[in-house]
XYZ file of C-alpha atoms in Angstrom:
579
model
C -61.844 107.384 6.727
C -60.411 108.469 3.410
C -58.779 111.864 3.476
C -58.850 114.448 0.766
C -56.263 117.228 0.793
C -58.514 119.658 2.674
C -59.518 117.233 5.446
C -55.935 116.054 5.854
C -54.733 119.633 6.217
C -57.462 120.259 8.812
C -56.390 117.197 10.779
C -52.727 118.260 10.734
C -53.616 121.709 12.071
C -55.837 120.252 14.794
C -53.255 117.671 15.857
C -50.750 120.510 16.344
C -53.219 122.475 18.444
C -53.487 125.238 15.831
C -57.260 124.878 15.636
C -59.794 123.392 18.086
C -60.219 119.641 17.875
C -63.729 118.194 17.676
C -63.547 116.595 21.121
C -61.156 116.420 24.064
C -61.404 114.048 27.028
C -59.832 115.928 29.926
C -58.015 114.000 32.619
C -58.516 110.427 31.428
C -56.247 107.487 32.186
C -55.243 106.093 28.801
C -54.663 102.339 28.533
C -51.818 102.421 26.030
C -51.813 98.942 24.506
C -48.744 99.861 22.442
C -46.514 100.696 25.425
C -48.290 98.596 28.026
C -48.606 101.636 30.290
C -51.347 103.755 31.849
C -50.908 107.436 30.984
C -52.947 110.310 32.430
C -53.665 112.543 29.450
C -56.096 114.851 27.700
C -57.126 112.783 24.683
C -58.049 114.684 21.510
C -60.343 113.534 18.674
C -60.569 115.054 15.198
C -62.678 113.847 12.259
C -63.312 110.505 13.964
C -59.619 109.851 14.572
C -57.306 110.253 17.535
C -55.427 113.541 17.069
C -53.119 112.832 19.989
C -52.810 113.858 23.608
C -51.549 117.035 25.215
C -53.068 120.481 25.822
C -55.721 120.996 23.150
C -58.373 123.634 22.531
C -61.623 121.852 21.729
C -65.092 122.539 20.416
C -66.409 120.045 22.962
C -64.857 118.721 26.149
C -65.683 115.809 28.445
C -64.339 115.774 31.979
C -63.202 112.181 32.365
C -62.377 112.688 36.060
C -59.745 109.979 36.054
C -61.810 107.370 34.193
C -59.858 104.804 32.213
C -60.119 104.764 28.423
C -59.181 101.821 26.205
C -59.595 101.009 22.505
C -62.861 99.498 21.298
C -62.981 95.738 21.639
C -62.520 93.509 18.589
C -63.887 89.960 18.575
C -61.533 88.092 16.249
C -63.779 85.059 15.750
C -67.553 84.938 16.051
C -70.561 83.460 14.301
C -73.254 86.155 14.384
C -75.888 83.498 13.783
C -75.251 81.949 17.204
C -76.753 85.037 18.851
C -80.061 84.424 16.984
C -79.971 88.148 16.161
C -79.993 90.028 12.873
C -76.800 92.017 12.200
C -78.452 95.305 13.233
C -79.829 93.851 16.476
C -76.443 92.268 17.199
C -74.861 95.688 16.699
C -77.364 97.235 19.109
C -76.589 94.527 21.680
C -72.774 94.650 21.681
C -72.004 98.351 21.200
C -72.923 99.130 24.842
C -70.464 96.381 25.848
C -67.576 98.318 24.280
C -67.309 96.167 21.142
C -66.636 98.258 18.041
C -65.499 95.617 15.516
C -65.889 91.899 14.843
C -64.367 89.385 12.455
C -67.215 86.988 11.679
C -67.485 83.666 9.889
C -70.887 83.474 8.100
C -70.606 79.695 7.965
C -74.126 79.012 9.199
C -76.080 81.311 6.882
C -73.874 80.251 3.954
C -74.803 76.600 4.525
C -78.441 77.644 4.224
C -78.369 80.346 1.550
C -74.929 80.149 -0.073
C -73.636 83.342 -1.694
C -76.972 85.040 -1.073
C -76.454 84.663 2.663
C -72.972 86.168 2.544
C -74.160 89.054 0.378
C -77.033 89.661 2.798
C -74.572 89.960 5.695
C -72.394 92.369 3.717
C -75.377 94.526 2.758
C -77.004 94.425 6.213
C -73.781 95.613 7.909
C -72.800 98.312 5.430
C -74.037 101.365 7.344
C -74.052 100.102 10.931
C -71.998 101.849 13.653
C -69.936 98.702 14.182
C -67.176 97.442 11.912
C -68.144 94.021 10.537
C -65.350 92.116 8.816
C -65.839 88.637 7.394
C -63.786 85.624 6.474
C -65.431 83.519 3.798
C -66.674 80.092 4.945
C -64.408 77.276 3.830
C -66.769 74.329 4.350
C -70.119 74.643 2.578
C -71.340 71.942 2.835
C -69.498 70.809 5.924
C -69.557 67.074 5.080
C -70.938 64.706 2.407
C -73.058 63.001 5.088
C -75.750 65.675 5.133
C -77.655 67.925 2.733
C -77.169 71.647 3.065
C -78.831 74.452 1.180
C -75.776 75.385 -0.865
C -72.430 74.306 -2.242
C -69.639 76.883 -2.425
C -66.485 76.105 -4.363
C -63.268 78.038 -4.093
C -64.121 79.984 -7.239
C -67.579 80.817 -5.838
C -65.921 82.363 -2.799
C -63.182 84.077 -4.743
C -65.769 85.728 -7.007
C -66.822 87.862 -4.014
C -63.401 89.527 -3.923
C -62.091 92.147 -3.737
C -64.159 93.617 -0.938
C -62.717 95.837 1.803
C -64.462 93.881 4.559
C -63.690 90.386 3.274
C -60.347 89.457 4.806
C -59.715 85.872 3.744
C -60.805 82.294 4.370
C -62.624 81.278 7.551
C -61.830 78.305 9.755
C -60.678 75.354 7.674
C -62.631 72.689 9.547
C -61.913 69.994 6.992
C -58.402 69.311 8.213
C -58.664 65.647 7.087
C -59.361 66.966 3.594
C -56.303 69.214 3.789
C -54.061 66.371 4.911
C -55.493 64.034 2.263
C -54.826 66.622 -0.436
C -58.425 66.691 -1.696
C -58.355 69.022 -4.737
C -61.568 70.925 -3.887
C -60.154 71.725 -0.438
C -56.726 72.691 -1.719
C -58.299 74.973 -4.343
C -59.585 77.210 -1.556
C -56.202 77.378 0.160
C -54.504 78.227 -3.134
C -57.005 80.951 -4.025
C -56.745 82.597 -0.596
C -53.037 82.134 0.011
C -52.414 85.895 -0.032
C -55.083 86.586 2.595
C -55.777 85.538 6.147
C -56.671 81.860 6.559
C -58.115 80.755 9.889
C -57.722 77.250 11.229
C -59.838 74.674 13.031
C -57.770 71.641 13.970
C -58.741 70.127 17.340
C -56.050 67.836 18.811
C -53.957 67.903 15.634
C -50.231 67.569 16.397
C -46.890 66.347 15.143
C -46.194 65.927 11.439
C -49.868 66.305 10.525
C -49.911 69.695 12.241
C -46.758 70.694 10.362
C -48.469 69.972 7.055
C -51.663 71.757 8.063
C -49.886 74.935 9.196
C -47.513 74.814 6.236
C -50.407 75.488 3.867
C -50.665 79.031 5.280
C -53.322 78.450 7.934
C -52.455 81.011 10.577
C -54.689 80.631 13.641
C -56.589 78.159 15.782
C -59.492 78.584 18.224
C -59.992 74.881 18.999
C -57.180 74.325 21.509
C -58.473 72.617 24.637
C -55.192 71.717 26.348
C -52.128 73.755 27.227
C -49.846 71.276 25.468
C -51.835 71.642 22.255
C -51.786 75.451 22.412
C -48.052 75.576 23.066
C -47.215 73.327 20.127
C -49.396 75.332 17.752
C -47.968 78.611 19.053
C -44.405 77.348 18.634
C -45.155 76.465 15.012
C -46.397 79.927 14.095
C -50.120 79.887 14.820
C -51.936 82.732 16.529
C -53.839 81.220 19.433
C -57.422 82.349 19.912
C -58.323 81.848 23.567
C -62.013 81.022 23.372
C -64.512 81.841 26.092
C -67.893 81.433 24.464
C -71.274 80.120 25.448
C -70.666 76.555 24.338
C -66.890 76.143 24.686
C -64.954 77.826 27.469
C -61.222 77.229 27.258
C -59.757 80.405 28.749
C -58.928 79.020 32.208
C -57.068 76.054 30.723
C -55.148 78.055 28.125
C -54.246 81.140 30.188
C -50.660 79.975 30.951
C -49.817 80.016 27.226
C -49.884 83.841 27.410
C -46.570 85.208 28.717
C -44.212 88.132 28.154
C -42.982 86.667 24.860
C -46.072 84.980 23.427
C -48.807 87.580 24.041
C -48.499 89.287 20.619
C -49.609 85.982 19.082
C -52.671 85.479 21.281
C -56.154 86.994 21.313
C -59.444 86.631 23.167
C -62.493 85.505 21.156
C -66.056 84.368 21.774
C -66.691 82.023 18.789
C -70.316 81.450 19.829
C -72.323 83.815 22.009
C -75.877 82.772 22.817
C -78.459 85.541 23.254
C -79.179 84.904 26.936
C -75.449 85.003 27.742
C -75.102 88.177 25.690
C -77.873 89.813 27.692
C -76.770 88.602 31.118
C -72.971 88.627 30.845
C -72.078 90.914 27.957
C -69.703 90.328 25.080
C -65.953 90.999 24.934
C -66.139 92.960 28.177
C -67.172 89.729 29.907
C -64.268 87.780 28.361
C -61.756 90.493 29.304
C -63.046 90.545 32.868
C -62.967 86.762 33.007
C -59.285 86.846 32.005
C -58.562 89.465 34.660
C -60.423 87.402 37.244
C -58.251 84.404 36.386
C -55.150 86.474 37.069
C -54.193 88.004 33.729
C -52.657 91.475 33.944
C -55.480 93.951 33.147
C -53.562 95.833 30.458
C -52.615 92.584 28.773
C -56.201 91.327 28.890
C -57.405 94.534 27.241
C -54.617 94.270 24.665
C -55.672 90.748 23.682
C -59.139 92.084 22.881
C -57.946 95.135 20.928
C -54.435 95.393 19.530
C -53.588 91.742 18.858
C -56.712 90.930 16.783
C -56.300 94.178 14.837
C -52.654 93.358 14.156
C -53.343 89.724 13.195
C -56.061 90.621 10.692
C -54.320 93.714 9.330
C -57.044 96.123 10.445
C -55.254 99.413 9.892
C -55.776 102.294 12.326
C -57.689 100.070 14.753
C -56.989 98.347 18.026
C -55.049 101.154 19.744
C -55.429 104.788 20.768
C -52.657 106.677 19.020
C -52.428 109.566 16.527
C -54.307 108.701 13.328
C -56.082 105.655 14.792
C -59.866 105.350 14.774
C -61.459 107.052 17.754
C -63.178 103.859 18.895
C -63.011 103.538 22.671
C -64.857 103.019 25.922
C -64.501 104.631 29.338
C -64.595 102.694 32.590
C -64.397 103.915 36.198
C -62.059 101.017 37.007
C -59.323 99.164 35.186
C -60.382 95.795 36.611
C -63.124 94.957 36.097
C -63.712 96.872 32.887
C -67.150 98.501 32.981
C -67.806 100.382 29.705
C -70.016 103.209 30.970
C -69.461 105.335 27.866
C -68.710 103.988 24.384
C -67.522 105.999 21.359
C -67.350 104.958 17.698
C -65.438 107.201 15.293
C -65.421 109.873 17.991
C -69.217 109.864 18.456
C -70.798 108.608 21.661
C -72.946 105.584 20.825
C -73.749 104.150 24.270
C -73.934 105.307 27.866
C -74.592 103.332 31.039
C -75.276 100.166 29.058
C -77.824 101.814 26.754
C -77.546 102.938 23.150
C -77.611 106.664 22.520
C -78.603 105.899 18.917
C -81.946 104.744 17.540
C -81.627 101.347 15.804
C -84.921 102.018 14.047
C -83.094 104.572 11.897
C -80.636 101.978 10.587
C -81.611 100.955 7.095
C -81.715 97.203 6.544
C -82.002 95.228 3.322
C -85.002 93.047 2.667
C -84.723 89.775 4.540
C -83.845 86.775 2.372
C -86.418 84.014 2.239
C -85.863 81.100 4.601
C -85.758 77.853 2.575
C -88.618 75.559 3.571
C -89.519 73.070 0.825
C -91.242 70.773 3.296
C -94.909 70.000 2.790
C -97.390 69.400 5.575
C -96.037 66.878 8.080
C -97.530 63.408 8.454
C -97.065 60.810 11.181
C -96.699 57.978 8.690
C -93.531 59.623 7.341
C -91.709 58.943 10.619
C -93.089 55.449 11.180
C -90.370 52.914 12.076
C -91.365 49.298 11.379
C -90.425 46.591 13.848
C -87.190 44.773 13.010
C -84.911 42.212 14.577
C -81.957 43.454 16.575
C -81.171 46.236 18.999
C -81.572 49.975 18.421
C -78.496 52.116 18.044
C -79.196 54.989 20.455
C -77.575 58.436 20.665
C -76.677 59.464 24.220
C -76.743 63.197 25.013
C -74.328 64.515 27.642
C -74.775 67.821 29.441
C -72.070 70.429 28.827
C -70.431 68.831 25.808
C -71.046 68.404 22.080
C -69.767 64.837 22.317
C -72.445 62.150 22.294
C -72.257 58.531 23.348
C -73.786 55.509 21.686
C -75.487 52.520 23.227
C -77.793 49.685 22.282
C -81.347 49.354 23.570
C -84.223 47.007 23.005
C -86.869 48.778 20.915
C -90.255 49.636 22.366
C -92.846 48.278 19.952
C -96.561 48.431 19.418
C -99.006 48.097 16.576
C -97.625 51.510 15.534
C -94.131 50.079 15.057
C -91.124 51.237 17.089
C -92.110 54.024 19.459
C -90.597 56.289 22.069
C -90.336 54.911 25.606
C -90.614 57.715 28.150
C -89.891 55.424 31.103
C -86.446 54.682 29.659
C -85.943 58.243 28.365
C -85.855 56.737 24.877
C -87.219 59.477 22.608
C -87.691 59.555 18.863
C -85.391 61.913 16.946
C -86.277 63.120 13.438
C -84.393 65.188 10.847
C -86.398 66.668 7.967
C -84.580 67.930 4.876
C -85.923 71.442 4.361
C -84.137 72.121 1.061
C -85.409 69.290 -1.162
C -89.100 68.434 -1.566
C -90.443 64.932 -0.992
C -87.386 63.527 0.784
C -88.372 61.122 3.536
C -87.163 62.245 6.991
C -84.530 60.230 8.820
C -85.319 58.776 12.239
C -83.275 57.620 15.219
C -83.613 57.375 18.981
C -81.917 59.389 21.708
C -81.437 59.320 25.464
C -80.626 62.329 27.639
C -83.133 64.909 26.370
C -85.429 63.771 29.178
C -88.844 64.971 28.013
C -91.794 63.285 29.725
C -94.298 65.059 27.519
C -94.491 66.722 24.097
C -91.686 67.574 21.692
C -89.205 70.282 20.750
C -87.981 71.271 17.279
C -85.569 73.735 15.680
C -84.060 74.733 12.332
C -80.820 75.691 14.090
C -79.205 72.301 13.446
C -75.486 72.402 12.732
C -74.088 72.534 10.157
C -76.687 72.167 7.416
C -79.585 73.490 9.497
C -82.288 71.112 8.464
C -85.338 70.818 10.714
C -84.634 68.563 13.699
C -87.216 67.444 16.272
C -87.364 65.132 19.273
C -90.377 63.990 21.214
C -92.339 61.508 23.269
C -94.756 60.571 20.495
C -95.034 60.755 16.734
C -98.063 63.015 17.063
C -96.191 65.487 19.271
C -93.175 65.542 16.929
C -95.325 66.185 13.869
C -97.362 68.907 15.612
C -94.281 70.846 16.737
C -92.339 70.348 13.500
C -95.392 71.564 11.561
C -95.441 74.774 13.648
C -91.795 75.392 12.780
C -92.467 74.692 9.108
C -95.363 77.163 8.997
C -93.097 79.868 10.434
C -90.415 79.257 7.831
C -88.002 78.198 10.575
C -87.472 78.725 14.248
C -87.606 76.949 17.602
C -90.710 75.428 19.155
C -91.982 73.364 22.044
C -95.447 71.817 22.344
C -97.561 68.709 22.475
C -99.848 66.750 20.196
C -102.774 68.736 21.579
C -101.636 71.803 19.645
C -100.431 74.081 22.437
C -97.213 74.991 20.623
C -94.985 77.960 21.529
C -92.692 79.234 18.770
C -89.691 81.540 18.487
C -89.788 82.469 14.764
C -86.383 82.778 13.067
C -87.290 84.298 9.701
C -83.699 85.013 8.611
C -82.592 81.705 7.074
C -84.291 79.837 9.917
C -81.349 80.953 12.059
C -81.979 84.519 13.242
C -84.757 86.749 14.497
C -85.334 90.330 13.419
C -86.418 91.277 16.955
C -84.306 93.015 19.659
C -82.133 91.013 22.025
C -84.415 91.211 25.055
C -87.456 90.002 23.089
C -85.487 87.051 21.684
C -84.171 86.119 25.124
C -87.598 86.323 26.745
C -89.115 83.978 24.165
C -86.130 81.603 24.222
C -86.214 81.388 28.012
C -89.950 80.702 27.900
C -89.353 77.798 25.504
C -86.553 76.388 27.649
C -88.657 76.723 30.795
C -91.503 74.739 29.215
C -89.102 72.007 28.072
C -87.671 71.777 31.578
C -91.161 71.740 33.099
C -91.942 68.790 30.833
C -88.972 66.850 32.183
C -85.790 67.855 30.355
C -82.858 68.138 32.795
C -80.735 70.050 30.284
C -79.845 73.691 30.789
C -80.458 74.353 27.092
C -82.239 71.443 25.398
C -82.491 73.383 22.119
C -78.715 73.792 21.976
C -78.220 70.103 22.704
C -80.723 69.255 19.976
C -79.053 71.561 17.453
C -75.771 69.637 17.664
C -77.311 66.156 17.309
C -77.181 66.690 13.540
C -73.454 67.582 13.455
C -71.628 64.587 11.943
C -68.078 65.764 12.671
C -68.181 65.441 16.470
C -68.231 61.906 17.922
C -69.833 59.596 18.528
C -73.262 59.079 16.966
C -75.326 61.707 15.108
C -78.395 61.929 12.852
C -78.511 63.893 9.597
C -81.166 64.039 6.903
C -79.327 61.163 5.196
C -79.440 58.860 8.191
C -77.614 57.743 11.321
C -73.898 58.624 11.272
C -71.183 56.769 13.164
C -68.611 59.551 13.398
C -65.756 57.202 14.328
C -66.052 55.520 10.922
C -67.470 58.645 9.219
C -70.178 56.512 7.653
C -73.922 55.934 7.660
C -75.043 52.971 9.743
C -78.404 51.172 10.115
C -80.772 52.110 12.911
C -80.839 48.488 14.090
C -77.728 46.551 14.960
C -77.928 42.819 14.478
C -75.450 40.017 14.249
C -75.319 40.591 10.499
C -74.499 44.340 10.555
C -72.728 44.855 13.908
């Protein structure tokens, strides 16, 4: 809050006990993340801030009866889009979990809508009872091997500043571009050198890591080994211990947190899928996971409150001390942390896992249009003529974004090269949804496992074109057409027209429906895909990453088949002449 002279004088009087405070929690056990101690106190709140603790007269009292109270959780790195929820529905979902602030990277919506997507996020989060901070996406587009909906230069990003909720530059994924000194990449680092710059440098070490960190990049959430985390920590990086839906590194990285290093570590989610959000929770789940792995409870809570606030310079947040925001949750136990009551700016916003507010009253801006320049689908557009040689085939692996590559003899008919269900050899198609009249790219994939029908989605990292996989051209076209008609979304169906769709009207990435409705529809889609033969826990998630040309080994973008090891486009057929 911003004080004027009168409100400041009122706060000073209340903090001294000379006038009743707005609220006092009697007999609570305060988790003091500044001292690392538990203190039994009466905690006073005035004008949305912590007035202090001691004996206070109060206009309203709550008997805490020995319940523990800790600061509101702060997720220091998340992509809101991964939840498939609009900002307001995300807010409604995580507030009951004790989360009161997030630092988000709008990388996905920016690759679809550019500046308009970032401005939508800023507008949609302006009046919500959750603090949304953003780092500006550094890689739009992510690579030159795909077509995204926008191109953001350093000056495009810098033009959005100053803004009180824009903190700096989001994860610099293009670490090869940094090390190669590519001017367009360096421009962004130069323009944001006075702000926070997040990193993304998997397996980078030695002299290359020195150069990367030396540019001012201050954090990393991609550590997957203890050795990697320790080197990055020793060279000045803040280590984000990630425990998300897709990547779960907490158990491996836990030993990096000790009595000396903890101020430079934090817990983050990165990606949180809607079904996990509903079933497990948000930062409360990650904190409890850390405790369950043996981390001291106070330290675990500190790494989800004080350390992210300190790293990002979020003043008056992340702790419960005089003058700090009165953002906190109460739990009957220290471990596990069960946020039965949640307060934001001193007002109770959730109780027993349910909001005490009405999300319908939250004003939201008009939804931006979801780009969909595609015209009606046609089977002839994905026809693959017979050729000499073997097919290059993408191999999907459960539980990892890495794909393999193999060679297979093509299945042919009078209709050209077709899917072969008996060999789990399905046709994979990427449609460019930003440019009209561009022919889709086609490849073949093993590991999706469908025996019938097709699935399609516009959640396709990082450019989010429309990607589909199926057992026949007719099935692929039918399901892709259903997604097109909805302006984006996820779908499963067959050539007979029985298609089930989860519409994602916000950029083809997010729904405007509540969490439980999104999860119910998503689980219905996944159940149908599994009933039709897919062995994958989440075939839509696996499909969404088959278009990501920065993770080995073989991927398909709208421009064609990408061999990630050579970072180049390769032919669909491998012969003696092009092997």
